[in-house]
XYZ file of C-alpha atoms in Angstrom:
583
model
C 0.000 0.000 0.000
C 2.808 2.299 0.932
C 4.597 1.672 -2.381
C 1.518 2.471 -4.436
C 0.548 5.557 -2.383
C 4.342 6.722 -2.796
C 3.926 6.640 -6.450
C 0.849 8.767 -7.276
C -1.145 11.382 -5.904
C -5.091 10.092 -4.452
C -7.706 12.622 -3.884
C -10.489 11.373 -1.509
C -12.780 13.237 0.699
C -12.740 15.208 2.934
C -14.970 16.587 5.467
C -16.599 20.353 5.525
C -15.212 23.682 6.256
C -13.625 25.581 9.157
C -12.230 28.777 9.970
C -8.037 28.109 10.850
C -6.165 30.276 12.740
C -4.763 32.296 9.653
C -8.698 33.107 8.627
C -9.091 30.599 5.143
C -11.318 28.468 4.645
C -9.763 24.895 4.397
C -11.497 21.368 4.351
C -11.240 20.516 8.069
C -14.944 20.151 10.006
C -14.581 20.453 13.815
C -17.813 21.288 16.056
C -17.639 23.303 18.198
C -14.883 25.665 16.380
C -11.200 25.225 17.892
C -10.212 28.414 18.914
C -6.990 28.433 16.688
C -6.049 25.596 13.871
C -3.689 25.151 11.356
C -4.016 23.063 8.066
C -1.826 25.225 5.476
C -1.849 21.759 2.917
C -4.973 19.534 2.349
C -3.013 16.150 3.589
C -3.799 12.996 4.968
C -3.152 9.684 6.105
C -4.731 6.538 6.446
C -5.622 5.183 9.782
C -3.060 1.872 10.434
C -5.166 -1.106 10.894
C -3.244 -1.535 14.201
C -3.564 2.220 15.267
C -3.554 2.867 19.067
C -3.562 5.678 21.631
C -1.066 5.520 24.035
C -1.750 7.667 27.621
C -1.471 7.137 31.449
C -3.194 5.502 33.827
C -6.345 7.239 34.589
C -9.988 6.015 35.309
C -11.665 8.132 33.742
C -9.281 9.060 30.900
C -8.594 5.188 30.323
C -12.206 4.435 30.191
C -12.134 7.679 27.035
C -9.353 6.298 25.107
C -10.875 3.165 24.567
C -13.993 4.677 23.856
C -12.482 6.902 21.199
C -10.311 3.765 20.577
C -13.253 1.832 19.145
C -15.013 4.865 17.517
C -11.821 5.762 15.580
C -11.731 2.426 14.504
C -15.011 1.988 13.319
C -17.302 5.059 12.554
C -16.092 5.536 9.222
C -18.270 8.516 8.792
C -18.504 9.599 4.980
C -19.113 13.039 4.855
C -21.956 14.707 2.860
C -19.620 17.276 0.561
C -16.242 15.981 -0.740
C -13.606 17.342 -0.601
C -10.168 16.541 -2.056
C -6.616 15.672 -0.338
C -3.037 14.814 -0.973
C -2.481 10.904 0.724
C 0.574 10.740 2.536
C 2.525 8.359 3.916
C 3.477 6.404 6.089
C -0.451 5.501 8.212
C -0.678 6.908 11.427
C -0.242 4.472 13.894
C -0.418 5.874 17.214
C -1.831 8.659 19.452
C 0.200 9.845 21.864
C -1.302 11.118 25.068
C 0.585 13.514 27.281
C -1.386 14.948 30.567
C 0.544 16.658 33.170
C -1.403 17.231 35.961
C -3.836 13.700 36.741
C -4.886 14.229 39.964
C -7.509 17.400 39.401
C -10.728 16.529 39.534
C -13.970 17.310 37.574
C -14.680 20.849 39.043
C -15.989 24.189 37.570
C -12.751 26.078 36.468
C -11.051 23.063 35.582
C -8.589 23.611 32.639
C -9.394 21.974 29.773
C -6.840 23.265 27.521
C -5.541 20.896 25.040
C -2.904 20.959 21.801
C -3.179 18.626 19.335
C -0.345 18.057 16.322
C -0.664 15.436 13.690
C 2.280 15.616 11.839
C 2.823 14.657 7.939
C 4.741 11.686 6.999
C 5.297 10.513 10.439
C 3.478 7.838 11.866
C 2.660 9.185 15.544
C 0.408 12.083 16.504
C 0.359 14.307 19.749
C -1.970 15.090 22.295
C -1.159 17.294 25.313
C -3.062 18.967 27.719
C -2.763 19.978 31.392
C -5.985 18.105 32.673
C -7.386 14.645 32.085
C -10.243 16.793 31.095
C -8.395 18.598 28.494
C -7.378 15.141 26.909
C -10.888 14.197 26.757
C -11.425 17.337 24.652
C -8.690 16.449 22.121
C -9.770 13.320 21.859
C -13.457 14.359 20.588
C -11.523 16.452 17.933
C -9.365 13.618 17.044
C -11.751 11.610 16.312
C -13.544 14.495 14.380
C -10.741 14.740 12.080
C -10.771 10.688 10.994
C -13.091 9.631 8.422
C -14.040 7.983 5.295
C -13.456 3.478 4.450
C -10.563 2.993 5.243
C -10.706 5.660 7.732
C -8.051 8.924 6.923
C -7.197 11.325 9.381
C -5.293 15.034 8.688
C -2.205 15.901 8.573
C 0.309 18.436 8.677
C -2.320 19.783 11.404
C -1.999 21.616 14.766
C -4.771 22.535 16.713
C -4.111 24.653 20.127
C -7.788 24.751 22.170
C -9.525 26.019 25.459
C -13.518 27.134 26.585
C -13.800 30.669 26.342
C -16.770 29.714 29.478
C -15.913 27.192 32.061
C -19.637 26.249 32.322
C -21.187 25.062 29.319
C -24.886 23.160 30.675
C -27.562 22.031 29.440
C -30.685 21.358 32.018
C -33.361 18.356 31.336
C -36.342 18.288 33.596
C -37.478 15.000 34.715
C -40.443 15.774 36.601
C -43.010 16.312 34.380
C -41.882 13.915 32.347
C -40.014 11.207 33.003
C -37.100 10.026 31.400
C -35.325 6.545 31.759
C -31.269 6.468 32.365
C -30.507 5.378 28.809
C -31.928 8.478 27.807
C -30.174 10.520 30.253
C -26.612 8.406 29.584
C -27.610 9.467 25.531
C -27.855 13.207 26.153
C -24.783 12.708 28.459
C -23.124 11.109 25.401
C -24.040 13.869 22.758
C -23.031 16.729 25.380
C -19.392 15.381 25.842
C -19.314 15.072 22.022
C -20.294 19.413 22.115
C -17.606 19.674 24.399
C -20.096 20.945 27.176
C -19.419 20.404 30.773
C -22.928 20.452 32.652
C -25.556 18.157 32.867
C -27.998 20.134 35.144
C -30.486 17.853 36.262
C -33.881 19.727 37.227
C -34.671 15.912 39.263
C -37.969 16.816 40.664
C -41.140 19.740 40.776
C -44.802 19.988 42.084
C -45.461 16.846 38.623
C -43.769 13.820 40.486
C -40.791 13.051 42.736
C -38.758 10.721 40.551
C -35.330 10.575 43.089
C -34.851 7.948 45.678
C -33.969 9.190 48.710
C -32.030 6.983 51.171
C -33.839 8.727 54.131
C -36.409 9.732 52.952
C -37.900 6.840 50.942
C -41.560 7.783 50.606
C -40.725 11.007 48.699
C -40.339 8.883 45.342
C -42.260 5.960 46.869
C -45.821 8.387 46.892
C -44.871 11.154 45.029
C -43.156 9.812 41.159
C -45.428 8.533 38.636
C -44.574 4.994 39.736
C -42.050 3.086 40.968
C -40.578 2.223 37.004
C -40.397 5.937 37.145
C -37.777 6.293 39.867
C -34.035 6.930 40.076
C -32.199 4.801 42.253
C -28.749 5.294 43.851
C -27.606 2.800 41.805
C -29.017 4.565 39.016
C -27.418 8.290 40.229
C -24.414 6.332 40.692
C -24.357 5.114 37.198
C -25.023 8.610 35.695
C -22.860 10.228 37.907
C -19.905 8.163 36.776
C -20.698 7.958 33.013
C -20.634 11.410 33.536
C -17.122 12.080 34.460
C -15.598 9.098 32.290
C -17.128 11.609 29.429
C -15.798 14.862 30.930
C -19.512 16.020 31.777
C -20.166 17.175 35.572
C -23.861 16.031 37.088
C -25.445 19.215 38.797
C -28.179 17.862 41.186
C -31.170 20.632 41.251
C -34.052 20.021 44.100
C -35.873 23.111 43.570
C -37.921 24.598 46.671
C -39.698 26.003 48.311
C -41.904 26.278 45.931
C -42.602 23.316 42.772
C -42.723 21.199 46.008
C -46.425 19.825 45.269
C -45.231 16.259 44.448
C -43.306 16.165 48.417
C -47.172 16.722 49.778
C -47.943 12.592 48.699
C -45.359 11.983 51.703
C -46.099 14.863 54.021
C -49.113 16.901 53.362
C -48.607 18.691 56.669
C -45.495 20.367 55.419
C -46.682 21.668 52.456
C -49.156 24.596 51.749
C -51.963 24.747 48.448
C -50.920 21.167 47.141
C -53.168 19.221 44.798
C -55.351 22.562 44.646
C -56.668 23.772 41.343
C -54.131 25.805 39.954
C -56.311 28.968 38.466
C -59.757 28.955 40.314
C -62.302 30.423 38.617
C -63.219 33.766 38.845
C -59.981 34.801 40.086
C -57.790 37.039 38.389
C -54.113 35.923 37.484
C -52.541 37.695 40.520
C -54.414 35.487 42.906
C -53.532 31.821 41.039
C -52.227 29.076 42.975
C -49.730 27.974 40.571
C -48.152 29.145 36.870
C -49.258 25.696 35.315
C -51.177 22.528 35.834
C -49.614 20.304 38.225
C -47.551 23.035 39.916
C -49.731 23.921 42.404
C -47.643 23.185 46.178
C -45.194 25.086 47.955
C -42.867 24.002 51.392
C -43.963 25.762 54.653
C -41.212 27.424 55.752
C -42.992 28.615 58.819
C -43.646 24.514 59.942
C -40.387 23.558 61.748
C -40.557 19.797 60.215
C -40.299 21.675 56.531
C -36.612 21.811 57.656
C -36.146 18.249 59.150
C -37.437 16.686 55.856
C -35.463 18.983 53.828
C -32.482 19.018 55.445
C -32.298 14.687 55.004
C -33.101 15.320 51.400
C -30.692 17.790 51.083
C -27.777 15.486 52.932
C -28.832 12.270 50.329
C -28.304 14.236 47.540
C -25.348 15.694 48.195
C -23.496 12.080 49.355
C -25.586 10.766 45.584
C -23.665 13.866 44.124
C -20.176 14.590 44.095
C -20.400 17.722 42.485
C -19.928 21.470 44.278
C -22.272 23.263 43.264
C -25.809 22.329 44.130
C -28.718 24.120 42.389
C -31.640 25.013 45.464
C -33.974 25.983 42.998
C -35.997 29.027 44.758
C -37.683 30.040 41.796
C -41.500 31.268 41.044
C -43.098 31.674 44.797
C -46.877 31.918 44.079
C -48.031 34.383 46.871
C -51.480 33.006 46.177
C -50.330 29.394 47.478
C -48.152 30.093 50.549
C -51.268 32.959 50.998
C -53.291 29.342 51.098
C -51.835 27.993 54.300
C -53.294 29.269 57.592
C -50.175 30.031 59.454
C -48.792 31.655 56.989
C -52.012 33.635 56.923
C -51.431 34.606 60.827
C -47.723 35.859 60.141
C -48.987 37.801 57.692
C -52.114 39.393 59.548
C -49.078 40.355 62.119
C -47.153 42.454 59.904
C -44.872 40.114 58.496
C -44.094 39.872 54.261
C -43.886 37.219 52.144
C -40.551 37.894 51.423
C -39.854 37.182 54.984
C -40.733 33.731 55.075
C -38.810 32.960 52.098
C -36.119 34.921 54.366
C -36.387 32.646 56.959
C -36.000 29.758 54.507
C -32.971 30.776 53.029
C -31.396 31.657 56.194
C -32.081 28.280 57.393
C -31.202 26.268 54.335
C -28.259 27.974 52.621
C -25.677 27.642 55.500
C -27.032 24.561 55.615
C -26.031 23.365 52.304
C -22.684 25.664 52.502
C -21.882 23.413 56.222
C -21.416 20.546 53.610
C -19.000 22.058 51.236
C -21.095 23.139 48.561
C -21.596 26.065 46.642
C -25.313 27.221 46.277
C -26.896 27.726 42.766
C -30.623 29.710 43.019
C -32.390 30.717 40.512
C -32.438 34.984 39.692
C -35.927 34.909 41.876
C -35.000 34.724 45.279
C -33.208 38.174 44.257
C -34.791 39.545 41.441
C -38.348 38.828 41.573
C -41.048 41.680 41.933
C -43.169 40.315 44.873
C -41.517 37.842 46.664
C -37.503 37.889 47.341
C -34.820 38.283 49.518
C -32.447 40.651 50.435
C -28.805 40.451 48.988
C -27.760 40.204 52.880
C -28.947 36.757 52.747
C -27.088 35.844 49.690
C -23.623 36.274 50.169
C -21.570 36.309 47.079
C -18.693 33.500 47.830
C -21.074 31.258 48.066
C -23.637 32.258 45.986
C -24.336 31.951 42.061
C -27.439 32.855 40.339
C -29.308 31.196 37.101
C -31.090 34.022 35.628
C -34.399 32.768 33.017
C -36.008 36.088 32.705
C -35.731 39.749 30.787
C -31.885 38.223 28.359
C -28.925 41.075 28.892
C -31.202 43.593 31.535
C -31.136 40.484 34.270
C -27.744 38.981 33.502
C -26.799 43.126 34.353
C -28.143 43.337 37.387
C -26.843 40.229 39.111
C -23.667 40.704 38.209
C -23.587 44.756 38.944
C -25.006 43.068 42.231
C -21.938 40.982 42.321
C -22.914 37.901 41.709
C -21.450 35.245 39.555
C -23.909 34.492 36.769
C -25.225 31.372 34.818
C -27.057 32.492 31.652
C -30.710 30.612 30.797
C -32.397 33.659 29.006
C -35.415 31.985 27.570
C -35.656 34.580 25.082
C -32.537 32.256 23.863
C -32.221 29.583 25.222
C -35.469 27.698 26.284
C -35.778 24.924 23.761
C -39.008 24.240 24.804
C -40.228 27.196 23.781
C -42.473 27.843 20.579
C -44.645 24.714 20.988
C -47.941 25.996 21.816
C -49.220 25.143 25.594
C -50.591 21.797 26.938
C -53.836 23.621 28.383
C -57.052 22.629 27.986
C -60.136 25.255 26.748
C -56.839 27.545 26.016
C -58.719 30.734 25.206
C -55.312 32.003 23.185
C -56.655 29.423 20.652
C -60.547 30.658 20.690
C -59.637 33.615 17.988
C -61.199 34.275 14.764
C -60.938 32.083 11.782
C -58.330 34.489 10.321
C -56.277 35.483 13.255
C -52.920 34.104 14.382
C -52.043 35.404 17.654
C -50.475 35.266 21.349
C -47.230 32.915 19.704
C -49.779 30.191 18.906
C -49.995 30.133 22.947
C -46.381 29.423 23.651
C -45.610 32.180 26.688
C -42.020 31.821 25.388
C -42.257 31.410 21.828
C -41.313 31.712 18.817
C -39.048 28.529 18.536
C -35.798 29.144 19.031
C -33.761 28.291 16.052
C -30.292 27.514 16.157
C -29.306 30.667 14.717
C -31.027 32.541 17.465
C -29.313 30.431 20.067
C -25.856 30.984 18.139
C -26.059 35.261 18.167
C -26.352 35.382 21.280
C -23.940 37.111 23.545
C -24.084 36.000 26.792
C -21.924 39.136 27.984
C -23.686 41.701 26.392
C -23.512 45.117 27.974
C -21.698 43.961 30.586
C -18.404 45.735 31.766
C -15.202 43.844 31.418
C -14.881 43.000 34.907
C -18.633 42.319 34.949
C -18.094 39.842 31.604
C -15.461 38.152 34.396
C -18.688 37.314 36.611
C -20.624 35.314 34.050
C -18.911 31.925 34.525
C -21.282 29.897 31.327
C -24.589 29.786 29.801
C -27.252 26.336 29.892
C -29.823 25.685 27.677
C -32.795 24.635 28.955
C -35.715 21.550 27.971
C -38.652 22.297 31.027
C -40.924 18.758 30.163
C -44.306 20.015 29.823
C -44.382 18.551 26.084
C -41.191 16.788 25.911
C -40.245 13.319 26.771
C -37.817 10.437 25.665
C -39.714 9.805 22.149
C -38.836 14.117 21.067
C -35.862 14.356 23.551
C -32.985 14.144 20.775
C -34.641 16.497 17.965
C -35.473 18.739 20.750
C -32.175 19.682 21.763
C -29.868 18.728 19.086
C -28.461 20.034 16.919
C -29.507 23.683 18.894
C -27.715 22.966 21.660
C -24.898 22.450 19.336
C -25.046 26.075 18.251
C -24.610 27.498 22.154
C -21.975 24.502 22.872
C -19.954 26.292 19.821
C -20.940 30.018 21.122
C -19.844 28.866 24.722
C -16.331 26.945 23.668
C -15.044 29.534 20.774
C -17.422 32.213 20.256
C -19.667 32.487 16.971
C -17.323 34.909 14.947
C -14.473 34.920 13.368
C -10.475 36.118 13.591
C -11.973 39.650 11.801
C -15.011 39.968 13.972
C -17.566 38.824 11.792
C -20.190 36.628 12.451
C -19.550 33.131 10.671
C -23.237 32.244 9.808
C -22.212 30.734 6.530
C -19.279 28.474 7.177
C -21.108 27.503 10.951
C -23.916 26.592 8.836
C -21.869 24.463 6.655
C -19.820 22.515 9.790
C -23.081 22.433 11.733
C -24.930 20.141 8.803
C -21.995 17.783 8.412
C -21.751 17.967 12.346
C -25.261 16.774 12.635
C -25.174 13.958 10.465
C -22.081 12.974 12.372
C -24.082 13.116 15.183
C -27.243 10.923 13.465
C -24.223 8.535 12.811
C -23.660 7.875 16.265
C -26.652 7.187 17.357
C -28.291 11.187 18.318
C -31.595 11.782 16.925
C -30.830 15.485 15.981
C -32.779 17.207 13.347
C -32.136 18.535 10.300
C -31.340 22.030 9.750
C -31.744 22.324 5.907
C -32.588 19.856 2.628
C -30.368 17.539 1.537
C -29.659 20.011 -1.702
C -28.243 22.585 0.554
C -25.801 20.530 1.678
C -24.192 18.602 -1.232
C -24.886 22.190 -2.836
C -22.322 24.803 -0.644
C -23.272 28.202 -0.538
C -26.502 28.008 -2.857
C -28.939 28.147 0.122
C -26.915 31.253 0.970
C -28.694 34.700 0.188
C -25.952 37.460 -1.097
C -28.610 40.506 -0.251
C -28.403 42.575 2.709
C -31.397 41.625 5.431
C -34.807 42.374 4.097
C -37.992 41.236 5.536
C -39.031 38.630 3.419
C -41.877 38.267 1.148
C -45.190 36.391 2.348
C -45.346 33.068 0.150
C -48.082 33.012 -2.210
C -49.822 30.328 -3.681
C -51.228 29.892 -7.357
C-alpha cells in the first residue's frame, strides 16, 4: 500500500469547512470551532489497521481512550460534501497522550486546555493537555478529524484549544416527564461530544418526585409517577460516573420552596396549596395558585418539620452527588399558594411579608447546604423577583451563584452589577421548549377568529428558538469587562411540559450544538464577523455525524443545501421577506 501511495497522488474526501487560525477556509470540520487551527496543505493519512492511543493511567481518561479507541476504529463517517486531499505516507499508527497534571478533579474552572499536532509523513500524533479533562477534549476532535473506508485522518495539522466559558450546561427536567437512564446516559453522550461540561439535572417539581432518597424513601415511593419511574442510587451512581468518564459534571437541582407539590404525597402537613386547582375560577391571574397545571404546592417554611425533611433530602443528595455546586432551585413563589396555608395567613395578619418567610428559609437552608461544602446555585428569583424575594444580605456572594431565566442582557446586568457570579438561561434564547404551543385545555389564546394568528400560537415563550437565534447570542452583552469576568457559562434549557424520551434528541440537538460552539469559541471569526455561513456548513456535516452515532438530531436544511455549498446562501443585505403566495 505504501509503495503504491508513494507513487501517485489520491484525492479522496474530505470533510466540511472551518475557519483556521490564519482566517481561510480549508477542508477541516470540527464542532464546536477550535479556537486556533492550522491546516496550510490539504493532507492525509490513512488510519493503520493496528492504530492505538497511548496515555497514562487514569480512570476516567482510560475508560475515554478506549472509547475513542473503538469509535476511531469503526465510525467511518462519509461526509456529505467531498472534498479533495493529498495521501501521505506512512499511516498513522499511534496517538500519543501527554497529561501533566492527573490528579484534578472534575470541578468548575477546571482547565481543559488541550494541543493537538498530527504531523505529515510521520506515523505518531500528539496530544497534550494539562488536565485529564483537556485530553478528553482532544480526543473528541481527534476523532472528528478521521473519516471515510478505510478511515483517513489530517495531517500536517496543529490545533491549540480552550472554553472561552468554564460552564457550558444544558438542564433536562425529569419531573413532568419522566425520562429513563438510557436516555439521560444518551444526552450525556451527545453533550461530551459538544464539548459541554454540565448536565444540570432539574430531578424533581410539584409533577412527580422521581429521586430515591435513602432517608427519605416515601418522597419517590408516593410522590413519582410509579415506581418504574424512579431513580435509584444505583441509578445516580451510574449517571454520575458515566458522567465524568465523558468529561460532563452532574449538577443535582431540588428546587424549593416552591414546585414542592409532588413532596405533599409523603407529608401533606409540610406543604401549603398542594393538589389545589391551579387557576380557580373567577380569580384574576394575581391570585392563582400555581403558573401551570400540576404546579400547584409550595414548602412551609414557617412549619419547623419543613426543615427536618429537607435538610435529610438535602444530605442524600449531596453524598448521591459529588459535584460542588448544588442548584436550590428558589424560583417562582406563588403568593397566592403560601397565601393558602393558615399560618402563613397569621404571620402575615401580624405584619410580616412574604418575602420574609422565604427569608427565613434561606437563612435556614443555605448555610445549611454551605456546612457541607457546597456552593449554592438559586435561581435569579429569590433576588430579582417583583413580589416575593430576599435581600442580597442573605445571599452572600462566595457562596452564591445565580441562574437568571427572565428579561436576556437587563437580568444577567443586574446580578452581576449586584456581584454575583452568573449562569445564563435567558429563555428569550435559550429555552428549547419554547415555541410549541401550551398543553392547556379550553386555552382561550386558541378561541380567535378564523383568520387570526395570535399570542405565539400560545407558547408564553415562543417563537421557537432556532439555532441561529441560540448561536447570536452574547451572553456578555452590555456587561463591563470586569462584569463579563462574573458570568462563569450559559445552559440551555428543555422544562418537560411537552417533551419526553420519544422528542428528547430532535429537541435539543443540533440547537444545543449552536450554544456549545458560542460557549467553547465564540460564533465569529479572527476579523469579527459573524460566521453564519461556514457555521452553517460545519453544523450540517456535524449533525449527520451526530445521526451517525446514534443522536436523533434534526435537520437544519434539505439535503440540496448541503451537497450544494453556498446556494442556500442569500448574497442581499437583510430584508424582511416576502409572504409566500400560492397559485
Amino acid at each position: 500500500m505504501g509503495s503504491r501511495l508513494n507513487s501517485a497522488i489520491i484525492f479522496v474526501t474530505v470533510i466540511s469547512q472551518v475557519w483556521v487560525s490564519l482566517g481561510k477556509l480549508s477542508g477541516i470540520n470540527v464542532w464546536p470551532q477550535a479556537r486556533s487551527v492550522s491546516w496550510p496543505q490539504p493532507q492525509a493519512t490513512l488510519i493503520s489497521p493496528s492504530f492505538i492511543i497511548t496515555s497514562p493511567e487514569h480512570p476516567y481518561l482510560s475508560s475515554a481512550v478506549d472509547r475513542y479507541l473503538n469509535l476511531i476504529k469503526n465510525e467511518r463517517y462519509q461526509p456529505q460534501v467531498s472534498r479533495s486531499v493529498n495521501i501521505t505516507t506512512p499511516p498513522l499508527v499511534t496517538l500519543s497522550i501527554s497529561v501533566d497534571d492527573l490528579f484534578t478533579p472534575l470541578h468548575h474552572g477546571v482547565d481543559e486546555s488541550y494541543t493537538l499536532t498530527i504531523p505529515a509523513n510521520v506515523s505518531m500524533a500528539n496530544l497534550t493537555a494539562q488536565t485529564v479533562w483537556g485530553a478528553m477534549r482532544g480526543l473528541e476532535t481527534f476523532s472528528q478529524l478521521v473519516w471515510g473506508k478505510p478511515s483517513l485522518v489530517a495531517v500536517g495539522l496543529y490545533v491549540w484549544d480552550s472554553p472561552l466559558f468554564p460552564h457550558r450546561g444544558l438542564m433536562l427536567d425529569t419531573s413532568r416527564n419522566y425520562y429513563g437512564v438510557d436516555d439521560i446516559l444518551r444526552t450525556i453522550a451527545a453533550m461530551s461530544g459538544n464539548k459541554m461540561n454540565v448536565f444540570h439535572w432539574h430531578i424533581t417539581d410539584s409533577h412527580s418526585f422521581p429521586l430515591v432518597i435513602p432517608s427519605e424513601p416515601d418522597l419517590a415511593a408516593k410522590g413519582s409517577y410509579g415506581p418504574q419511574m424512579q431513580y435509584s442510587p444505583d441509578d445516580v451512581k451510574n449517571i454520575v460516573q458515566f458522567g465524568l468518564a465523558h468529561g460532563v459534571r452532574v449538577l443535582p437541582e431540588i428546587d424549593s420552596p416552591g414546585h414542592t407539590g409532588s413532596w405533599a404525597e409523603a407529608y401533606p402537613e409540610i406543604v401549603t396549596c398542594a393538589n389545589m386547582f391551579w387557576w380557580p375560577a373567577q380569580t384574576e391571574w394575581a391570585d392563582r395558585l400555581a403558573s401551570e397545571p400540576g404546579g400547584t404546592g409550595h414548602l412551609n417554611p414557617l412549619n419547623p418539620k419543613t426543615y427536618q425533611v429537607l435538610k435529610n433530602v438535602i444530605t442524600d443528595v449531596v453524598n448521591l452527588f459529588p459535584e460542588p455546586l448544588y442548584h436550590a432551585g428558589a424560583d417562582e413563589i406563588i403568593p397566592g399558594c403560601w397565601k393558602a396555608d393558615p399560618t402563613i395567613r397569621s404571620f402575615l395578619s401580624k405584619g410580616g411579608s412574604l418575602s420574609q418567610v422565604l427569608e427565613k428559609f434561606v437563612n435556614i437552608t443555605l448555610p445549611f447546604i454551605v456546612s457541607l461544602n457546597r456552593t449554592v446555585v438559586y435561581w435569579e428569583d429569590v433576588l430579582l423577583d417583583a413580589l416575593v424575594k430576599v435581600d442580597s444580605s442573605f445571599l452572600p456572594p462566595e457562596h452564591t451563584i445565580l441562574q437568571t431565566w427572565n428579561n436576556g442582557p437587563n437580568n444577567t446586568k443586574r446580578i452581576v452589577k449586584a456581584g454575583y457570579r452568573a449562569i445564563v438561561s435567558s429563555s428569550e434564547f435559550y429555552y428549547l421548549d419554547c415555541g410549541h404551543g401550551d398543553f392547556l385545555g379550553n386555552d382561550s389564546l386558541y378561541d380567535q377568529p378564523a383568520s387570526s394568528n395570535t399570542g405565539n400560537g400560545g407558547s408564553w415563550c415562543g417563537p421557537f428558538k432556532t439555532w441561529q437565534t441560540i448561536y447570536n447570542y452574547d451572553i456578555t452583552y452590555g456587561l463591563s469587562e470586569e462584569e463579563a469576568k462574573l458570568v462563569v457559562g450559559g445552559e440551555v434549557a428543555l422544562w418537560s411540559e411537552q417533551a419526553d424520551p420519544t422528542v428528547v434528541d430532535a429537541r435539543l440537538w443540533p440547537r444545543t450544538s449552536a450554544m456549545a460552539e458560542a460557549l467553547w469559541s465564540g460564533n465569529r471569526d479572527e476579523t469579527g464577523k459573524k460566521r453564519y455561513s461556514e457555521a452553517t456548513d460545519r453544523l450540517n456535516e456535524w449533525r449527520y455525524r451526530m445521526v451517525s452515532r446514534g443522536i436523533g438530531a434534526e435537520p437544519i436544511q434539505p439535503l440540496w443545501c448541503i451537497r450544494n455549498p453556498g446556494m442556500c446562501n442569500t448574497l442581499h443585505p437583510f430584508v424582511k421577506p416576502l409572504p409566500c403566495l400560492k397559485k
